[in-house]
Coordinates of C-alpha atoms and ligand atoms in Angstrom, one line a residue:
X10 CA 32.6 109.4 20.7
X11 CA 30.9 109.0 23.9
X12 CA 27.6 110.7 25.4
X13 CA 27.9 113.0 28.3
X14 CA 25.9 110.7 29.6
X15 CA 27.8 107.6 29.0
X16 CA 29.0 106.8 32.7
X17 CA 29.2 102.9 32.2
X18 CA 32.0 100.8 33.2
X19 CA 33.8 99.7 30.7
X20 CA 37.1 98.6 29.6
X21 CA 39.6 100.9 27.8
X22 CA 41.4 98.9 25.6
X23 CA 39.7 95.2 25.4
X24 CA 42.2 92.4 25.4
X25 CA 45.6 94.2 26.1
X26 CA 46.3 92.8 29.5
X27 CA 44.0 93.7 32.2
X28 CA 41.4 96.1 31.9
X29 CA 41.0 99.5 33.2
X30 CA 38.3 100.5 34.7
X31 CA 37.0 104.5 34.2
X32 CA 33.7 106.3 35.2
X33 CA 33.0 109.0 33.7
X34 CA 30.7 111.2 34.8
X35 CA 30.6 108.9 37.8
X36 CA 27.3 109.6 40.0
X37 CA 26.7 108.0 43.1
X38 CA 23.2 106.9 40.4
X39 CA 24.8 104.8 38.3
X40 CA 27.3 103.1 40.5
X41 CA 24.7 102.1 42.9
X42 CA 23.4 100.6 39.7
X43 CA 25.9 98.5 39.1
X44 CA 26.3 97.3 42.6
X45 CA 23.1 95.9 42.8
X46 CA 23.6 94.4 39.7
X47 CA 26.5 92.6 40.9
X48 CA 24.5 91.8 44.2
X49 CA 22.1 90.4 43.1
X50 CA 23.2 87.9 39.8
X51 CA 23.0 84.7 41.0
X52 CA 24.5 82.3 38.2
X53 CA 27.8 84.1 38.8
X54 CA 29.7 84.2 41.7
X55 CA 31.6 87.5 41.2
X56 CA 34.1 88.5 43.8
X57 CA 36.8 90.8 44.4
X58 CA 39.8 90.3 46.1
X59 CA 42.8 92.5 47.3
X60 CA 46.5 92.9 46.0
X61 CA 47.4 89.8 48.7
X62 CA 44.1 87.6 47.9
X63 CA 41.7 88.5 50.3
X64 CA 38.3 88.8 49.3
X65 CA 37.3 92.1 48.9
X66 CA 33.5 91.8 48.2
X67 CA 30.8 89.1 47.6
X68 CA 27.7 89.0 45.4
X69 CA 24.5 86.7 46.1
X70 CA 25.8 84.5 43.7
X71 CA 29.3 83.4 45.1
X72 CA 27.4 82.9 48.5
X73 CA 25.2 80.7 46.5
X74 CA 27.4 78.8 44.7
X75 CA 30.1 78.5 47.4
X76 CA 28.0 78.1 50.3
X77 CA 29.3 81.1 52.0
X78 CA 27.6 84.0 53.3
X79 CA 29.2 87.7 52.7
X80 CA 30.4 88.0 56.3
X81 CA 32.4 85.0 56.8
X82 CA 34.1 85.3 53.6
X83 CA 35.2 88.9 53.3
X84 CA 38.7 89.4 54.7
X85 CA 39.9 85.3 54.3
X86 CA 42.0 84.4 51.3
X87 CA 40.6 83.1 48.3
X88 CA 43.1 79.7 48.5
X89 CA 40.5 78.7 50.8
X90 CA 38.2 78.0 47.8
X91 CA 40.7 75.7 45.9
X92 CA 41.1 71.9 47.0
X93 CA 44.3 71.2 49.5
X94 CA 46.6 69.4 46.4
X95 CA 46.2 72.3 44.2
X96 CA 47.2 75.2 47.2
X97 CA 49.9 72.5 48.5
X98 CA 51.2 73.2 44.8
X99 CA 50.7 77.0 45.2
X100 CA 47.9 77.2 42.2
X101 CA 46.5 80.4 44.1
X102 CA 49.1 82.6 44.3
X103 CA 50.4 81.6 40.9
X104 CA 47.1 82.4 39.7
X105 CA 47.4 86.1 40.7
X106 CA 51.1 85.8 39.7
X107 CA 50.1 85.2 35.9
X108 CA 47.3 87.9 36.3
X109 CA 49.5 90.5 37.5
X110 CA 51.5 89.6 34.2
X111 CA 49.0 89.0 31.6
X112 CA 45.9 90.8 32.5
X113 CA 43.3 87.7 32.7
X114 CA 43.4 84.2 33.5
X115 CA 40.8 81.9 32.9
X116 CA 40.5 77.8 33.6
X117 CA 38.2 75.4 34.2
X118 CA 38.8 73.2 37.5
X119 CA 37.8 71.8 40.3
X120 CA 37.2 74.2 43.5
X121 CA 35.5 73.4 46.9
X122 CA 32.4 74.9 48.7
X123 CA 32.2 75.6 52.2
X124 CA 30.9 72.1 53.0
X125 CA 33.5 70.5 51.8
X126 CA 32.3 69.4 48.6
X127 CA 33.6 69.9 45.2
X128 CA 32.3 71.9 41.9
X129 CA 33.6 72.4 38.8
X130 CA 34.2 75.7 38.1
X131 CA 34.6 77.7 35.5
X132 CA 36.6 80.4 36.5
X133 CA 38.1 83.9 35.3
X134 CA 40.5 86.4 37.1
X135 CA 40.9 89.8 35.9
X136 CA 43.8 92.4 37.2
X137 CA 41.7 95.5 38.4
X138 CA 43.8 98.5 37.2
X139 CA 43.5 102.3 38.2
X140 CA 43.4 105.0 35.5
X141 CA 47.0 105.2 36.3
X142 CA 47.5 101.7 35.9
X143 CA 48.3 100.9 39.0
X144 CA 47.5 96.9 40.2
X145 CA 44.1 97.7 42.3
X146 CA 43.2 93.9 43.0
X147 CA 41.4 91.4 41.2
X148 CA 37.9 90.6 39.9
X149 CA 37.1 87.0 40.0
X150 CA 33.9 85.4 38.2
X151 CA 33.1 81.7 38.6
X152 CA 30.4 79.6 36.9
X153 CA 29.8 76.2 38.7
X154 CA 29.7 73.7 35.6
X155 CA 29.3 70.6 37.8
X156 CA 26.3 69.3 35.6
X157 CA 27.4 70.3 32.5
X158 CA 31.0 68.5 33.6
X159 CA 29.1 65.4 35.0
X160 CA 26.7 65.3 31.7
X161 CA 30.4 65.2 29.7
X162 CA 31.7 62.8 31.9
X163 CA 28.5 60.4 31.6
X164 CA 28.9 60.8 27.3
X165 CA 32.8 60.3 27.4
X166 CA 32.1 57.2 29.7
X167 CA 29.3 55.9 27.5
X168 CA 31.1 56.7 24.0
X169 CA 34.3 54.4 25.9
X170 CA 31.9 51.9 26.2
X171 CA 31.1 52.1 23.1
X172 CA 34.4 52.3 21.6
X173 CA 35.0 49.0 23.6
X174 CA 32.2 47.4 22.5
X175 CA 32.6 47.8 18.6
X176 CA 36.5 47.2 19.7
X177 CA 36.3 43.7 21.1
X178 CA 33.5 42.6 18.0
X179 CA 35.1 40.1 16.7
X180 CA 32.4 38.9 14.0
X181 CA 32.1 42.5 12.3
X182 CA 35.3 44.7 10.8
X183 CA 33.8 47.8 12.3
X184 CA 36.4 50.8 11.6
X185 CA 36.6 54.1 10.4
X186 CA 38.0 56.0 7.4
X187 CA 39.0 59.8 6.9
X188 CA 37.4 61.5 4.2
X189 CA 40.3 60.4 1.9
X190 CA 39.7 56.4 2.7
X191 CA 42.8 55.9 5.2
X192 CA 42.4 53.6 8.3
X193 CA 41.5 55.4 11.5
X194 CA 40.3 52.9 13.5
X195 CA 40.1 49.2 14.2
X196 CA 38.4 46.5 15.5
X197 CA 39.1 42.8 16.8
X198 CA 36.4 41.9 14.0
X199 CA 38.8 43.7 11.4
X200 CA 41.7 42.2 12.3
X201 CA 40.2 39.0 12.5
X202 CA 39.1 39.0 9.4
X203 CA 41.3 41.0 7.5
X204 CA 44.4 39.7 9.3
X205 CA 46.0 42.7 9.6
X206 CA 46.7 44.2 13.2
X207 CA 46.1 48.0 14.2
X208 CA 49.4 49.2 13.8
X209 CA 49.9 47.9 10.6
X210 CA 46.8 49.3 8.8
X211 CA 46.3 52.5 10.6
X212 CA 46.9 55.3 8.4
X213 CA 46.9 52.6 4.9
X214 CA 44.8 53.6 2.1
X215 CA 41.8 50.9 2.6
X216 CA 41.6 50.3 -1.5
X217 CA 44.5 47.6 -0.5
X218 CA 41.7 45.7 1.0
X219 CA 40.1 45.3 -2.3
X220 CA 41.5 42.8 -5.5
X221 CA 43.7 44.6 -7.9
X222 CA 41.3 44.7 -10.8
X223 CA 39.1 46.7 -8.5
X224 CA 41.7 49.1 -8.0
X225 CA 42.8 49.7 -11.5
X226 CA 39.0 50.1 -12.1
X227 CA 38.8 53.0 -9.5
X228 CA 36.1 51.1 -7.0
X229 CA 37.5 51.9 -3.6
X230 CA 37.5 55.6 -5.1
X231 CA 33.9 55.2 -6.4
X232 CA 32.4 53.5 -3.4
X233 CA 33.3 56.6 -0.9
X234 CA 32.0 59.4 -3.3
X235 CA 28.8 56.9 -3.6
X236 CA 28.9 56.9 -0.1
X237 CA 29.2 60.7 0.2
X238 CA 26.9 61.8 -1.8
X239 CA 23.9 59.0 -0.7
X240 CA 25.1 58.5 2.6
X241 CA 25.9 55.0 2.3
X242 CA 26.8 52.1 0.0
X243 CA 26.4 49.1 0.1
X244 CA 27.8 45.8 -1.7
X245 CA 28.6 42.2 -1.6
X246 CA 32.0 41.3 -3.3
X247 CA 35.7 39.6 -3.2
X248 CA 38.0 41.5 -0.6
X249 CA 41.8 40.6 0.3
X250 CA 43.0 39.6 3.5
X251 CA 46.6 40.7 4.3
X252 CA 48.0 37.4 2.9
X253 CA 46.3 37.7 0.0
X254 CA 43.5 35.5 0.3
X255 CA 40.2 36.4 -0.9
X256 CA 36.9 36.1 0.9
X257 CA 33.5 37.1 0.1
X258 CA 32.4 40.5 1.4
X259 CA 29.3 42.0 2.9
X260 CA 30.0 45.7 2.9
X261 CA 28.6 48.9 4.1
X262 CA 30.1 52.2 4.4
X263 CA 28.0 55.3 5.6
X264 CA 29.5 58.9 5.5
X265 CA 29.7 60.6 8.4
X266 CA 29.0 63.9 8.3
X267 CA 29.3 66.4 11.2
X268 CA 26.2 68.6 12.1
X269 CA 28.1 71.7 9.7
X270 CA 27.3 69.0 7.2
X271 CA 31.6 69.1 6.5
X272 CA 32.6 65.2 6.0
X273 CA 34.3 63.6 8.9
X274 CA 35.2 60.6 7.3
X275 CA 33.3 57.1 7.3
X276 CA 32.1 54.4 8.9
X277 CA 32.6 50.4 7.4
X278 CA 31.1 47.4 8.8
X279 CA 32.5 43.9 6.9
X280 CA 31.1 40.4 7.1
X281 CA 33.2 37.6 5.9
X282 CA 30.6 36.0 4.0
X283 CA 32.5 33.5 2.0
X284 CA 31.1 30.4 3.5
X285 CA 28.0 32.1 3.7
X286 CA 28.8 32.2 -0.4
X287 CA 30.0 28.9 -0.6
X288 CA 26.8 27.1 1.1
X289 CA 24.4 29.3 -1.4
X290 CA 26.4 28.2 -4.6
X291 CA 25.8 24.6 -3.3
X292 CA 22.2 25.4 -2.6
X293 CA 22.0 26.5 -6.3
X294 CA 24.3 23.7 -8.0
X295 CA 21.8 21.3 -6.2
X296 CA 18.9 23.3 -7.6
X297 CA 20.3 23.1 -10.7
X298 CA 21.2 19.5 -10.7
X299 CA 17.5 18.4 -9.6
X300 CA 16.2 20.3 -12.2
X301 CA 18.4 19.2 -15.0
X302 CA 17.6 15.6 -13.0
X303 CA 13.7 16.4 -13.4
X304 CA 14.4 16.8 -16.9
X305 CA 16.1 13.9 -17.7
X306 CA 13.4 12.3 -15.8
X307 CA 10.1 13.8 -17.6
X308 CA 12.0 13.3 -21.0
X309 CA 12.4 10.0 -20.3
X310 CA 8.9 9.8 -18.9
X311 CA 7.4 12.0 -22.0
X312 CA 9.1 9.5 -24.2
X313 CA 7.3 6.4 -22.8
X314 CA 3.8 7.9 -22.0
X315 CA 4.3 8.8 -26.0
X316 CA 5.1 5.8 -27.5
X317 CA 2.4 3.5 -24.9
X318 CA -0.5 4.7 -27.2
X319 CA 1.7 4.2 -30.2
X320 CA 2.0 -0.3 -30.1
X321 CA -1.4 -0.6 -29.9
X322 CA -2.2 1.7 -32.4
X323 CA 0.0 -0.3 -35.2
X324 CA -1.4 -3.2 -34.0
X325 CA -4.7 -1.9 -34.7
X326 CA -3.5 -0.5 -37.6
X327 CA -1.9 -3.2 -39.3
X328 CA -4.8 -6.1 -38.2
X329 CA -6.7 -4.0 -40.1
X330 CA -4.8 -3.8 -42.9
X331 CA -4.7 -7.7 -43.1
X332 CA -8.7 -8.0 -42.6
X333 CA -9.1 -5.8 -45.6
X334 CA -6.7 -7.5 -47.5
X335 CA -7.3 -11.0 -46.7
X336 CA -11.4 -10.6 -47.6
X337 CA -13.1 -10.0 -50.6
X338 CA -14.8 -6.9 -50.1
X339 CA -18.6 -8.6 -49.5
X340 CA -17.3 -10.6 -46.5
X341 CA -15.5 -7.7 -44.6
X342 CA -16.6 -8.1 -40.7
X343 CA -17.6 -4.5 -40.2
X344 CA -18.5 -5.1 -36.6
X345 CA -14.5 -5.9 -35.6
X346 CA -14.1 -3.3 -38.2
X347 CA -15.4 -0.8 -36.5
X348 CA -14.2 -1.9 -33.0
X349 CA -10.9 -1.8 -33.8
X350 CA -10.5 1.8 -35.6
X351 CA -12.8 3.2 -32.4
X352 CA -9.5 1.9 -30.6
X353 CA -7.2 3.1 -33.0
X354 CA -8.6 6.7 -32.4
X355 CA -8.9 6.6 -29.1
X356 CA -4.9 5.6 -29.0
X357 CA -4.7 8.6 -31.7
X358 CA -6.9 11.3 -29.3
X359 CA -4.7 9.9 -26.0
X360 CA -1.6 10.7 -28.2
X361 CA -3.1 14.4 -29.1
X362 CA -3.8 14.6 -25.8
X363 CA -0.4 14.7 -24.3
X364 CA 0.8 16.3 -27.1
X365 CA -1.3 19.0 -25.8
X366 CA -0.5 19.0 -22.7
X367 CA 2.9 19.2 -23.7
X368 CA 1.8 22.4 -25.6
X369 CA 0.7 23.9 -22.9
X370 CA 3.2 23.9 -20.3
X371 CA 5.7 25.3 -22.9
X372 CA 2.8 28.4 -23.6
X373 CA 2.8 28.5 -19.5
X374 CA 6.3 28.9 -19.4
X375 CA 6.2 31.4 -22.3
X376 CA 3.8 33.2 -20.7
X377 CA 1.5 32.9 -23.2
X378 CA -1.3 31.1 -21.7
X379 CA -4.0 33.7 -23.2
X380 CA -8.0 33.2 -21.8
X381 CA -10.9 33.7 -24.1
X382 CA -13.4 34.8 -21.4
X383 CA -17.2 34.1 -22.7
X384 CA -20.3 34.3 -20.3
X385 CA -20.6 30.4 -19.1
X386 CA -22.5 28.6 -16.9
X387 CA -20.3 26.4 -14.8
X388 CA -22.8 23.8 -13.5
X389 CA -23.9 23.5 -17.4
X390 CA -20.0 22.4 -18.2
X391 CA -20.6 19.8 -14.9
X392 CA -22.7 18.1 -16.4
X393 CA -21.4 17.9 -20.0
X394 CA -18.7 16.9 -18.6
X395 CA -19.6 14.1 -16.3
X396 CA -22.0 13.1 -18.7
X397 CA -19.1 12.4 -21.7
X398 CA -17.0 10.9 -19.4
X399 CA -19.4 8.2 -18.3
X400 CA -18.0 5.3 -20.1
X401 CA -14.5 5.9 -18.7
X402 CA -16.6 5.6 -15.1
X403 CA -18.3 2.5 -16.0
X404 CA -15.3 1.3 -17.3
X405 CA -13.3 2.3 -14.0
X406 CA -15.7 0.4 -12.1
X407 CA -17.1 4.1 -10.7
X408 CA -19.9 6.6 -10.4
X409 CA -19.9 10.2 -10.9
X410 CA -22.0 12.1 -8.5
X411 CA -23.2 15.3 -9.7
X412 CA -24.1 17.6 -7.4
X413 CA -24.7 20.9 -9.0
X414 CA -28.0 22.4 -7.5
X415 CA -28.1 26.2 -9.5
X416 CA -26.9 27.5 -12.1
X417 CA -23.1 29.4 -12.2
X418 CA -22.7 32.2 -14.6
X419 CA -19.4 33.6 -15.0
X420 CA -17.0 35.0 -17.3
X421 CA -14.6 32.2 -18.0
X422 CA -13.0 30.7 -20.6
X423 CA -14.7 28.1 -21.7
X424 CA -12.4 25.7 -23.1
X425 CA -9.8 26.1 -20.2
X426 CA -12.7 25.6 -17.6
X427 CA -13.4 22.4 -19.6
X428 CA -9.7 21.3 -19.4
X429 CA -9.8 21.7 -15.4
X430 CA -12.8 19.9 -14.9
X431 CA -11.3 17.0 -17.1
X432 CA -7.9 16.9 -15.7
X433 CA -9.4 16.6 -12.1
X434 CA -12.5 14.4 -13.1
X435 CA -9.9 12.2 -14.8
X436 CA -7.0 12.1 -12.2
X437 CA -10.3 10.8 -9.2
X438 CA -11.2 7.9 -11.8
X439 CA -7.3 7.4 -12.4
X440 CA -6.6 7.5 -8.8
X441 CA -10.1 6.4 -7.2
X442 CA -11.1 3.7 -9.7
X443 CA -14.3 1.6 -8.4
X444 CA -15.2 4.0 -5.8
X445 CA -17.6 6.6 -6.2
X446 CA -16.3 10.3 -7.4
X447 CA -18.6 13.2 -5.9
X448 CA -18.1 16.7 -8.1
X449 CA -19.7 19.3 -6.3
X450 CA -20.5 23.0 -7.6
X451 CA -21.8 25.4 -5.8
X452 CA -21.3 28.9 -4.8
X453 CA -20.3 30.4 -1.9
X454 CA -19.1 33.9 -0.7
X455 CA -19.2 35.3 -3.9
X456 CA -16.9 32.5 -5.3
X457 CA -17.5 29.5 -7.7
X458 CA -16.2 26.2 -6.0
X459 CA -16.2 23.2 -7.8
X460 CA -14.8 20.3 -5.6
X461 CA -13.6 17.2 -7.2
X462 CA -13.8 14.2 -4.6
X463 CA -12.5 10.7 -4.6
X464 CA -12.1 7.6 -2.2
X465 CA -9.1 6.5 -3.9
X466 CA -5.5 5.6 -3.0
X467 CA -4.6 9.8 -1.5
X468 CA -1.7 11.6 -1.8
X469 CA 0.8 11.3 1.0
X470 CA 1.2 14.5 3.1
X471 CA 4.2 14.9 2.0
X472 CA 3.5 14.9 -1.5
X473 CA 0.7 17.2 -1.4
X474 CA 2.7 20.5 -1.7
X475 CA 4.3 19.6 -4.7
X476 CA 1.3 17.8 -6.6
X477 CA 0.9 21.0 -8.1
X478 CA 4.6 21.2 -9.4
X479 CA 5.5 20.7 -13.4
X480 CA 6.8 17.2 -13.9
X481 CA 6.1 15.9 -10.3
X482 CA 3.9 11.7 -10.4
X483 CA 3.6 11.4 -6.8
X484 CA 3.0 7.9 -7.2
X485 CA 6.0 5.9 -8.0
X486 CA 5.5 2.4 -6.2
X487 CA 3.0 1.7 -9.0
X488 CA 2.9 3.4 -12.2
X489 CA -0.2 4.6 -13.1
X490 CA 1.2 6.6 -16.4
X491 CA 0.6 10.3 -17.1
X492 CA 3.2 13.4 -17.6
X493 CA 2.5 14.8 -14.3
X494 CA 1.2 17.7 -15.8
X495 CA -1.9 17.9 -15.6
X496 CA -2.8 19.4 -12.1
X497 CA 0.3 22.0 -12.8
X498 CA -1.8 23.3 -16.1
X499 CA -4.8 22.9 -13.8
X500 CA -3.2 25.6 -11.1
X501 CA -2.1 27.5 -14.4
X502 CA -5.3 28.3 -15.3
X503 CA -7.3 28.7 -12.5
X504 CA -5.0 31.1 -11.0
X505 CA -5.0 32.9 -14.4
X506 CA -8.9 33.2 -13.7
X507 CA -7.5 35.0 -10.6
X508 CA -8.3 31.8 -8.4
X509 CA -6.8 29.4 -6.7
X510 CA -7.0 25.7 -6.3
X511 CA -6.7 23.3 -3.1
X512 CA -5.9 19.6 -2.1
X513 CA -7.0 17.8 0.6
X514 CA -6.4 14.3 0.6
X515 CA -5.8 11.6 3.2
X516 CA -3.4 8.7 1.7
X517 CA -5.6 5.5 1.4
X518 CA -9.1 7.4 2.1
X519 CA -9.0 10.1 -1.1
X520 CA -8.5 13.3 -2.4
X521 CA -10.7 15.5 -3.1
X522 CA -9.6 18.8 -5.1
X523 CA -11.3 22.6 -5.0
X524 CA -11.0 25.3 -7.2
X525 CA -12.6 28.6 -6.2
X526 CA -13.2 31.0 -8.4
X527 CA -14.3 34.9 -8.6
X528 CA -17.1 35.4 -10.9
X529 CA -15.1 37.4 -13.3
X530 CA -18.2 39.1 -14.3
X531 CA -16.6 42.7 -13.3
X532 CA -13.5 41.4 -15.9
X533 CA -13.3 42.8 -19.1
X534 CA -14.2 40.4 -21.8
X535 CA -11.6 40.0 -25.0
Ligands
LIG22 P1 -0.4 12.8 -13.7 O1 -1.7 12.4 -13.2 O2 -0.3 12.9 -15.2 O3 0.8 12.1 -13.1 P2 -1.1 15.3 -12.5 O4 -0.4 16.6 -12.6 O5 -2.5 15.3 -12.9 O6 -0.2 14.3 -13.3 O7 -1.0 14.8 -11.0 C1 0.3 14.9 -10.4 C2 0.4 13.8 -9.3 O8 -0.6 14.1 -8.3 C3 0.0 12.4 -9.8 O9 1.1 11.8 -10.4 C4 -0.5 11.8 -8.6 O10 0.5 11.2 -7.9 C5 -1.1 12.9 -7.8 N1 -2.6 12.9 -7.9 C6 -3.3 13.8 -8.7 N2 -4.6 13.6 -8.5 C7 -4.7 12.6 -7.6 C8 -5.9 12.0 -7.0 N3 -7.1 12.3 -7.3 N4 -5.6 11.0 -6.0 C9 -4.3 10.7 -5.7 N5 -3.2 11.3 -6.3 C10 -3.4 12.2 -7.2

């Protein structure tokens, strides 16, 4: 039902064939209306022309899109607007040919402006009928889409490029899959690797890229629904190439999704990364070989350092033996008595020693190095320390240096604190013998240091990152004995004190070792 008032244009029957224009209640109001309407829109050039083409009338916006004003374009056929191939074909007049048969026409082409120059237009022709439906003319509305065609051009160019690009990659399979996992495109990469060319794979099921058991296990399947639902996945494993062969794969695929969120298929990039493979499983046969080598080596090593202690000590033993045998029990000589079960225990203690040691590194490597943390004074355990081992200095020909000018309270574990100092005091008269040995304690920025220094024979530079390493003797050209484990139990547990311990050495001048230490007095004591 319409108004009385209703007195719009509008068409009759929408879609069947050209429309039908009626006014109703047509006042000179409302069509005045419209004409300014017309008039004035300036994004549209809207035009009519007569039963032959002329044009008929011209709004501000075909003046500004063509370039003509009203006057010089009212009266001249609209062919005039089309470039010279497409009237030389006789687009115009077919144009109003299929109109006059269908109503509408509507394309998108190129047209020309007055200057000569070219837009892209997008343009519709409607057949203007009568209420009697009789052929009036034509209405004509154009859209200049230059940018919007230009802006298309410049992304068709660029995704080209593109396509070249990942097309001539020759060290990446870079192709596509539909949404069921069939080829849909492919690069020089892919064939490259993969060995199969375009035409052979496009359209293919990509699960023949993968080794039958993979198939009969339902992995190409799984990988894409992974892929789907996370947006990517991501392996390394054994592909096929087309003859068969198998190489080691670096794989992603990522889902592609348009922005309606439907599934467009996906993207996969492959790496042939067999020799990549091949040189790591060297790599770790080599690391595995040097450290079943190292292991030969400190059994063979642990084996000798425990048996050293062990001739002397049934020497000892057994001279002993005879003395008490071979005199009455008045005439024993207690002085070489004495003397030779103090070096029977010392060969004994030596032999507890390693032994402990040994115990140790397999509790490191257990993780079950545990610390006992008790308040201690640091400089206090100096002392002791360099104190007890002063006959081992005189006997090395050296002098300890104390230099430990306050006291160092801490919570540390005692015994483990002892074993550091020892194993460092013990490696500078070891190393250093008959030159002096300075240990220095001190604290500094909230840390405990305690440096041990000798003048001794050094540790060549390239030696000192691995001094710290389980089984490593630096020195080989002479054999000063030892496990080599020492410093590595050493790092063990000043690192499980939460600190950490240095070298600096200079081969032929010394070494001199620091360990720095938090206080641990904000640690909880067990
Ligand atoms: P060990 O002394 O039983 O061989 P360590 O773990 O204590 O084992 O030391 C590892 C290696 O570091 C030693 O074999 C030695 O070559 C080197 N080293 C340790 N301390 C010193 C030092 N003060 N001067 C020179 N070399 C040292």
């Amino acid at each position: 039902m319409r108004s009385p008032q209703d007195d719009r244009l509008e068409p009759e029957s929408p879609g069947s064939g050209g429309i039908t224009y009626v006014t109703r209640h047509n006042t000179a109001d409302a069509d005045a209306q419209l004409r300014l309407l017309i008039d004035n829109v300036r994004d549209y050039a809207i035009l009519t022309l007569d039963l032959e083409g002329r044009v008929a009338s011209w709004n501000a916006g075909a003046e500004r899109i063509k370039g003509y004003r009203a006057e010089e374009s009212l009266g001249q056929h609209f062919s005039r607007f089309y470039p010279a191939e497409d009237v030389a074909r006789g687009k115009p007049q077919a144009e109003l040919e299929l109109v006059t048969r269908e109503g509408r026409f509507e394309e998108e082409g190129w047209r020309l402006r007055k200057d000569g120059s070219r837009f892209w237009a997008s343009v519709v022709i409607t057949a203007l009928r009568d209420e009697q439906g009789t052929l009036r003319g034509f209405g004509k509305v154009t859209r200049d889409f230059t940018e919007r065609k230009l802006a298309q051009e410049r992304l068709l160019q660029s995704e080209e490029r593109f396509r070249l690009l990942i097309e001539s990659i020759q060290d990446y399979a870079i192709y596509m899959l539909d949404p069921e996992g069939r080829v849909s495109t492919w690069n020089a990469g892919a064939e490259r690797i993969k060995n199969y060319r375009a035409e052979e794979i496009l359209g293919q099921y990509f699960g023949r890229f993968y080794p039958p058991e993979d198939v009969a296990r339902g992995k190409p399947q799984r990988a894409l629904q992974v892929a789907a639902e996370e947006g990517r996945f991501e392996e390394e494993a054994w592909r096929i190439r087309k003859d068969g062969s198998r190489f080691w794969a670096s794989v992603v695929i990522t889902a592609l999704y348009d922005p309606q969120g439907t599934l467009r298929g996906f993207a996969k990039v492959t790496r042939d990364f067999t020799q990549h493979k091949q040189t790591q499983e060297r790599r770790e046969l080599e690391m595995l070989r040097d450290a079943v080598l190292a292991r030969d080596e400190f059994l063979s090593v642990a084996s000798h350092e425990l048996k050293t202690p062990l001739t002397p000590l049934q020497l000892k033993l057994t001279s002993l033996l005879r003395v008490v045998e071979n005199h009455p029990e008045a005439t024993l000589p207690v002085g070489r008595l004495v003397r030779d079960l103090d070096v029977a225990r010392r060969q004994v203690r030596k032999l507890a020693d390693l032994i402990e040691d040994l115990l140790d590194v397999s509790r490191i490597s257990m993780g079950q190095l545990r610390l006992d943390r008790t308040p201690m004074d640091l400089t206090a355990l100096a002392r002791e320390v360099v104190v007890r081992y002063t006959p081992q200095a005189l006997q090395a020909g050296s002098t300890v240096n104390l230099e430990a000018p306050a006291p160092l309270p801490g919570n540390w574990d005692r015994v483990r604190m002892e074993q550091v100092l020892t194993n460092l005091l013990t490696n500078a008269l070891k190393y250093g013998a008959g030159k002096p040995i300075r240990v220095h304690v001190r604290m500094d920025s909230g840390l405990a240091l305690l440096t041990v220094q000798d003048e001794g024979i050094g540790i060549a530079p390239e030696h000192q990152p691995r001094v710290f390493d389980r089984f490593v003797r630096a020195v080989s050209e002479r054999n000063y004995g030892g496990l080599g484990l020492g410093l590595f139990i050493t790092q063990q547990i000043v690192e499980a004190h939460g600190g950490i311990v240095q070298v600096r050495s200079t081969l032929g001048q010394g070494s001199a070792f620091t360990v720095l230490l938090p206080s641990g007095l904000d640690a909880k004591l067990d």
